[in-house]
Amino acid sequence: MELRQMRYFVGVAEELHFGKAAERLYISTPTLSQQIKQLEREVGTTLLIRHSRGVELTPAGQVFLARARETIQAAGLALKDTRRAAGLDEPVLRLGLLNGIPGWLPAALEQLATERLPNSTVTLEAGTTTDQLRMLTAGEIDLGLVRTPLTLPPAITSEHLATEELGVLLTADHPLAENVELGLDDLTDLELIWIPRAAAPEFHDDTLRRLGTGVRLSDITMSHSQLRSALLVRRAAISLGSRRAATPDVVWRPLKGRPLTARYAAVWRPDSSNQVLRAMTVSPGLTVIRQQDLEN
C-alpha cells in the first residue's frame, strides 16, 4: 500500500465522484479507478460503492478514510519534524508561470511537487517564454514553462509536457464565424493580431510560417490575455489561440488539417541544488505530467 493510493482514495471519498476526483488529482478516471480497485484488493474488502450518481463509502471505507487521513498527515509531520531537527529549510520551488498556459499544467506541477516532497511550497513568477529563460539564467526561478520550438543555452535542459491545438479567434459577428471549420485560404488578406515576437521569437516565427503568407500581420501586438479585447476593437481582424480563449463574443474555429499547435515544455538547470526540483526531475521525472495529459 502506498501513500499515493491513500491520497487517491481520500480524493474520491471527499468528492464522492470518480470523474471529479480524477480532475482534482490530475490523473485519468480509468487510472484512478484501477488504483482504487488495487487498493481494495490489498485491503481485502470493498471500500466504495459505485452507482450512477457517483460513489458512497462502505462502513469499512469510512474507517479507512479516517485512518488514511491520519497516515497522510503523520507522514507529512514526520518529514517536516525530521527536516527541522536537521536544521534544513522548508523546501520551496520557484515556478515560472507562462502567460496563457493551460491552467491544469502549473497545477499539475504543484501537485507533483507536493507528492514528491509533502511539505514543499510552490511560488509563482509570471512571464513570457523569453522572460522564463532570462529568470532561469539569472537564478530567479527554479523551473520554467515555455513554448517551443526554442533554442536553449547549453546549461539548460527541457522536457516536453503538452501540445495544444491552435485555431482562429474572431468575433461572433465576423463573416467567417458561421463556418464550422476554416481553411488557410479563408484567411487571405485578413489582419492577424498576434503576440509580440520578443515574447517567444521561435514560436512566433514558426506559427507564422505554418500559417502561410496569406494573412496580413497587424501593426499591433497583444499578449494572450489581451487578444480578445483587441478583436472587439478591430472586429474585422482575426487572432490565434486555443479553444480555452473562446467567449460568447469571441468564437474559436479549427483550421483544416490542424496545422497549428502550441507545444509547452518545462525548462530547468540540471546543476540546480533545489531539492524540490531534484525530487520532481528524478526518474520518471516530469514525464508523469505528460502521461497524465495524454490519458486525459
Short mmCIF file of C-alpha atoms in Angstrom, two decimals:
data_model
loop_
_atom_site.label_atom_id
_atom_site.label_comp_id
_atom_site.label_asym_id
_atom_site.label_seq_id
_atom_site.Cartn_x
_atom_site.Cartn_y
_atom_site.Cartn_z
CA MET A 1 0.00 0.00 0.00
CA GLU A 2 1.37 3.42 -0.97
CA LEU A 3 0.68 6.93 0.30
CA ARG A 4 -0.24 7.83 -3.25
CA GLN A 5 -3.06 5.29 -3.22
CA MET A 6 -4.28 6.67 0.10
CA ARG A 7 -4.33 10.18 -1.36
CA TYR A 8 -6.30 8.87 -4.34
CA PHE A 9 -8.82 7.21 -2.03
CA VAL A 10 -9.20 10.35 0.07
CA GLY A 11 -9.80 12.34 -3.11
CA VAL A 12 -12.60 10.03 -4.23
CA ALA A 13 -14.07 9.86 -0.73
CA GLU A 14 -14.20 13.64 -0.47
CA GLU A 15 -15.59 14.24 -3.97
CA LEU A 16 -17.84 11.14 -3.98
CA HIS A 17 -17.32 11.06 -7.73
CA PHE A 18 -14.51 9.43 -9.72
CA GLY A 19 -14.55 11.99 -12.53
CA LYS A 20 -14.34 14.99 -10.20
CA ALA A 21 -11.69 13.30 -8.07
CA ALA A 22 -9.62 12.45 -11.16
CA GLU A 23 -9.77 16.09 -12.29
CA ARG A 24 -8.70 17.25 -8.83
CA LEU A 25 -5.84 14.72 -8.72
CA TYR A 26 -4.71 15.39 -12.34
CA ILE A 27 -4.98 11.76 -13.46
CA SER A 28 -7.39 9.99 -15.79
CA THR A 29 -10.59 8.46 -14.45
CA PRO A 30 -9.66 4.91 -15.62
CA THR A 31 -6.27 5.18 -13.88
CA LEU A 32 -7.90 6.37 -10.66
CA SER A 33 -10.48 3.58 -10.78
CA GLN A 34 -7.73 1.00 -11.33
CA GLN A 35 -5.74 2.31 -8.36
CA ILE A 36 -8.78 2.16 -6.06
CA LYS A 37 -9.57 -1.42 -7.15
CA GLN A 38 -5.96 -2.38 -6.45
CA LEU A 39 -6.22 -0.77 -3.02
CA GLU A 40 -9.46 -2.65 -2.28
CA ARG A 41 -7.83 -5.95 -3.29
CA GLU A 42 -4.96 -5.28 -0.90
CA VAL A 43 -7.29 -4.29 1.94
CA GLY A 44 -9.46 -7.31 1.21
CA THR A 45 -12.86 -5.63 1.12
CA THR A 46 -14.97 -3.09 -0.76
CA LEU A 47 -14.35 0.49 0.33
CA LEU A 48 -16.56 2.32 -2.17
CA ILE A 49 -19.94 1.51 -3.67
CA ARG A 50 -20.19 2.74 -7.25
CA HIS A 51 -23.53 3.83 -8.71
CA SER A 52 -24.84 6.09 -11.48
CA ARG A 53 -24.83 9.22 -9.30
CA GLY A 54 -21.27 8.73 -8.05
CA VAL A 55 -19.96 6.68 -5.13
CA GLU A 56 -20.61 6.21 -1.44
CA LEU A 57 -18.42 4.85 1.34
CA THR A 58 -18.99 1.45 2.86
CA PRO A 59 -18.61 1.16 6.67
CA ALA A 60 -15.12 -0.21 6.03
CA GLY A 61 -14.46 2.71 3.69
CA GLN A 62 -15.41 5.23 6.37
CA VAL A 63 -12.92 3.65 8.77
CA PHE A 64 -10.22 3.57 6.09
CA LEU A 65 -10.86 7.24 5.22
CA ALA A 66 -10.24 8.33 8.81
CA ARG A 67 -7.07 6.24 9.11
CA ALA A 68 -5.82 7.27 5.66
CA ARG A 69 -6.10 10.94 6.59
CA GLU A 70 -4.21 10.28 9.82
CA THR A 71 -1.49 8.37 7.93
CA ILE A 72 -1.04 11.08 5.29
CA GLN A 73 -0.85 13.76 7.97
CA ALA A 74 1.60 11.67 10.03
CA ALA A 75 3.85 11.14 7.01
CA GLY A 76 3.93 14.88 6.38
CA LEU A 77 4.71 15.65 10.01
CA ALA A 78 7.44 13.01 10.10
CA LEU A 79 9.19 14.62 7.17
CA LYS A 80 8.68 18.14 8.49
CA ASP A 81 9.93 17.37 12.00
CA THR A 82 12.92 15.42 10.70
CA ARG A 83 13.94 18.28 8.44
CA ARG A 84 13.53 20.78 11.25
CA ALA A 85 15.70 18.63 13.55
CA ALA A 86 18.37 18.54 10.86
CA GLY A 87 18.27 22.31 10.55
CA LEU A 88 17.02 22.20 6.98
CA ASP A 89 14.89 24.93 5.47
CA GLU A 90 11.39 24.23 4.22
CA PRO A 91 11.62 23.23 0.53
CA VAL A 92 10.43 25.89 -1.91
CA LEU A 93 10.14 25.67 -5.71
CA ARG A 94 10.03 28.94 -7.66
CA LEU A 95 7.92 28.10 -10.70
CA GLY A 96 7.74 30.29 -13.78
CA LEU A 97 4.12 30.78 -14.85
CA LEU A 98 3.89 31.19 -18.62
CA ASN A 99 1.30 33.68 -19.87
CA GLY A 100 -1.68 31.93 -21.47
CA ILE A 101 -0.72 28.39 -20.46
CA PRO A 102 -3.49 25.84 -19.69
CA GLY A 103 -4.36 26.15 -16.01
CA TRP A 104 -4.09 22.43 -15.36
CA LEU A 105 -0.38 22.37 -16.23
CA PRO A 106 1.09 24.54 -13.42
CA ALA A 107 -1.48 22.98 -11.07
CA ALA A 108 -0.25 19.51 -12.02
CA LEU A 109 3.36 20.57 -11.43
CA GLU A 110 2.44 21.89 -8.00
CA GLN A 111 0.66 18.60 -7.28
CA LEU A 112 3.75 16.68 -8.33
CA ALA A 113 5.95 18.83 -6.09
CA THR A 114 3.81 18.16 -3.02
CA GLU A 115 3.64 14.45 -3.83
CA ARG A 116 7.44 14.17 -4.04
CA LEU A 117 8.05 16.49 -1.04
CA PRO A 118 4.83 16.82 1.01
CA ASN A 119 5.98 19.95 2.86
CA SER A 120 7.17 21.81 -0.20
CA THR A 121 5.81 25.18 -1.25
CA VAL A 122 5.46 26.44 -4.82
CA THR A 123 5.72 30.15 -5.58
CA LEU A 124 4.88 31.65 -8.98
CA GLU A 125 6.65 34.17 -11.19
CA ALA A 126 4.70 35.13 -14.33
CA GLY A 127 6.29 35.95 -17.67
CA THR A 128 6.69 35.13 -21.35
CA THR A 129 8.91 32.41 -22.80
CA THR A 130 11.72 34.94 -23.12
CA ASP A 131 11.15 36.04 -19.53
CA GLN A 132 11.31 32.43 -18.33
CA LEU A 133 14.73 31.86 -19.89
CA ARG A 134 16.03 35.15 -18.50
CA MET A 135 14.77 34.39 -14.97
CA LEU A 136 16.13 30.85 -15.11
CA THR A 137 19.54 32.02 -16.26
CA ALA A 138 19.59 34.69 -13.54
CA GLY A 139 18.63 32.18 -10.85
CA GLU A 140 15.30 33.90 -10.16
CA ILE A 141 13.23 30.74 -10.77
CA ASP A 142 13.97 27.02 -10.43
CA LEU A 143 11.61 25.64 -13.07
CA GLY A 144 10.23 27.49 -16.06
CA LEU A 145 7.42 26.87 -18.55
CA VAL A 146 7.96 27.82 -22.20
CA ARG A 147 6.53 27.46 -25.68
CA THR A 148 8.61 25.61 -28.24
CA PRO A 149 10.37 25.49 -30.64
CA LEU A 150 13.07 27.14 -28.59
CA THR A 151 16.86 27.10 -28.75
CA LEU A 152 18.20 26.56 -25.22
CA PRO A 153 21.57 27.54 -23.77
CA PRO A 154 23.83 24.53 -23.02
CA ALA A 155 23.31 24.92 -19.26
CA ILE A 156 19.53 24.45 -19.50
CA THR A 157 17.57 21.27 -20.22
CA SER A 158 13.92 20.76 -21.13
CA GLU A 159 11.08 18.24 -21.04
CA HIS A 160 8.07 18.38 -23.35
CA LEU A 161 4.84 18.39 -21.34
CA ALA A 162 1.82 19.05 -23.55
CA THR A 163 0.59 20.03 -27.01
CA GLU A 164 -2.47 22.19 -27.60
CA GLU A 165 -4.25 22.79 -30.89
CA LEU A 166 -4.37 26.38 -32.12
CA GLY A 167 -7.26 27.67 -34.16
CA VAL A 168 -8.66 31.01 -35.33
CA LEU A 169 -10.20 33.51 -32.91
CA LEU A 170 -12.69 36.00 -34.33
CA THR A 171 -15.68 37.99 -33.16
CA ALA A 172 -19.04 36.23 -33.09
CA ASP A 173 -20.37 38.62 -35.77
CA HIS A 174 -17.38 38.14 -38.10
CA PRO A 175 -18.41 36.87 -41.58
CA LEU A 176 -16.28 33.73 -41.09
CA ALA A 177 -17.84 32.92 -37.73
CA GLU A 178 -20.61 30.99 -39.48
CA ASN A 179 -18.07 28.44 -40.73
CA VAL A 180 -17.62 25.29 -38.63
CA GLU A 181 -14.04 24.95 -39.88
CA LEU A 182 -11.68 27.29 -41.72
CA GLY A 183 -9.03 26.71 -44.35
CA LEU A 184 -5.85 28.73 -44.75
CA ASP A 185 -7.28 30.19 -47.96
CA ASP A 186 -10.20 31.65 -45.97
CA LEU A 187 -7.71 33.84 -44.11
CA THR A 188 -6.24 35.53 -47.18
CA ASP A 189 -5.81 39.29 -46.74
CA LEU A 190 -7.24 39.25 -43.19
CA GLU A 191 -5.48 41.24 -40.48
CA LEU A 192 -3.84 38.95 -37.92
CA ILE A 193 -3.34 40.29 -34.40
CA TRP A 194 -0.62 38.18 -32.81
CA ILE A 195 1.71 38.13 -29.82
CA PRO A 196 4.89 40.25 -29.78
CA ARG A 197 7.77 38.43 -31.42
CA ALA A 198 10.01 39.27 -28.47
CA ALA A 199 7.79 37.17 -26.19
CA ALA A 200 8.72 33.90 -27.94
CA PRO A 201 10.67 34.53 -31.17
CA GLU A 202 10.94 30.97 -32.48
CA PHE A 203 7.36 30.02 -31.59
CA HIS A 204 6.16 33.28 -33.16
CA ASP A 205 8.05 32.72 -36.41
CA ASP A 206 7.22 29.01 -36.65
CA THR A 207 3.50 29.72 -36.25
CA LEU A 208 3.52 32.37 -38.97
CA ARG A 209 5.49 30.07 -41.28
CA ARG A 210 2.91 27.30 -40.85
CA LEU A 211 0.08 29.78 -41.32
CA GLY A 212 1.43 30.88 -44.71
CA THR A 213 1.70 34.24 -46.40
CA GLY A 214 -1.99 34.90 -46.97
CA VAL A 215 -2.70 36.86 -43.80
CA ARG A 216 -1.56 40.41 -43.07
CA LEU A 217 0.32 40.77 -39.81
CA SER A 218 -1.25 43.59 -37.81
CA ASP A 219 0.61 46.70 -36.75
CA ILE A 220 -0.48 45.98 -33.16
CA THR A 221 0.55 43.09 -30.93
CA MET A 222 -1.08 41.81 -27.77
CA SER A 223 -0.39 39.33 -25.00
CA HIS A 224 -2.54 36.20 -24.88
CA SER A 225 -4.77 37.71 -22.22
CA GLN A 226 -5.40 40.85 -24.34
CA LEU A 227 -6.21 39.26 -27.69
CA ARG A 228 -9.95 39.15 -27.01
CA SER A 229 -10.05 42.86 -26.21
CA ALA A 230 -8.10 43.67 -29.37
CA LEU A 231 -10.53 41.70 -31.54
CA LEU A 232 -13.51 43.53 -30.06
CA VAL A 233 -11.91 46.80 -31.20
CA ARG A 234 -10.72 45.61 -34.63
CA ARG A 235 -13.71 43.41 -35.41
CA ALA A 236 -12.61 42.52 -38.94
CA ALA A 237 -9.31 41.11 -37.69
CA ILE A 238 -8.53 37.58 -36.51
CA SER A 239 -6.16 36.08 -34.00
CA LEU A 240 -4.87 32.65 -32.99
CA GLY A 241 -5.46 30.73 -29.80
CA SER A 242 -6.78 27.60 -28.15
CA ARG A 243 -10.37 26.57 -27.51
CA ARG A 244 -9.94 27.97 -23.99
CA ALA A 245 -9.90 31.50 -25.39
CA ALA A 246 -13.46 31.30 -26.75
CA THR A 247 -16.12 33.50 -25.11
CA PRO A 248 -19.71 34.42 -26.04
CA ASP A 249 -18.43 37.35 -28.13
CA VAL A 250 -15.22 35.78 -29.47
CA VAL A 251 -15.51 32.35 -31.12
CA TRP A 252 -12.90 29.71 -31.90
CA ARG A 253 -12.76 27.85 -35.20
CA PRO A 254 -10.40 24.95 -36.03
CA LEU A 255 -8.18 25.02 -39.08
CA LYS A 256 -8.47 22.25 -41.67
CA GLY A 257 -5.66 19.78 -41.25
CA ARG A 258 -4.88 21.12 -37.74
CA PRO A 259 -1.61 22.75 -38.91
CA LEU A 260 -1.03 24.91 -35.81
CA THR A 261 -0.15 23.84 -32.28
CA ALA A 262 1.31 25.29 -29.11
CA ARG A 263 3.85 22.98 -27.51
CA TYR A 264 4.64 23.51 -23.84
CA ALA A 265 7.84 22.41 -22.13
CA ALA A 266 9.43 22.67 -18.71
CA VAL A 267 12.97 24.08 -18.54
CA TRP A 268 15.48 23.95 -15.70
CA ARG A 269 19.17 23.88 -14.86
CA PRO A 270 20.43 20.31 -14.22
CA ASP A 271 23.08 21.69 -11.86
CA SER A 272 20.43 23.27 -9.60
CA SER A 273 20.63 22.32 -5.92
CA ASN A 274 16.92 22.98 -5.33
CA GLN A 275 15.64 19.87 -3.54
CA VAL A 276 12.08 20.16 -4.84
CA LEU A 277 13.30 20.37 -8.43
CA ARG A 278 15.60 17.40 -7.90
CA ALA A 279 12.72 15.36 -6.46
CA MET A 280 10.49 16.28 -9.40
CA THR A 281 13.03 15.52 -12.11
CA VAL A 282 14.34 12.20 -10.76
CA SER A 283 13.11 9.25 -12.87
CA PRO A 284 10.38 9.09 -14.11
CA GLY A 285 10.54 12.84 -13.56
CA LEU A 286 8.18 15.24 -15.27
CA THR A 287 7.08 12.62 -17.81
CA VAL A 288 4.24 11.68 -15.43
CA ILE A 289 2.69 15.07 -16.25
CA ARG A 290 2.82 14.32 -19.97
CA GLN A 291 1.41 10.83 -19.48
CA GLN A 292 -1.50 12.22 -17.47
CA ASP A 293 -2.18 14.74 -20.24
CA LEU A 294 -2.26 12.00 -22.88
CA GLU A 295 -4.56 9.87 -20.73
CA ASN A 296 -6.99 12.76 -20.35
#
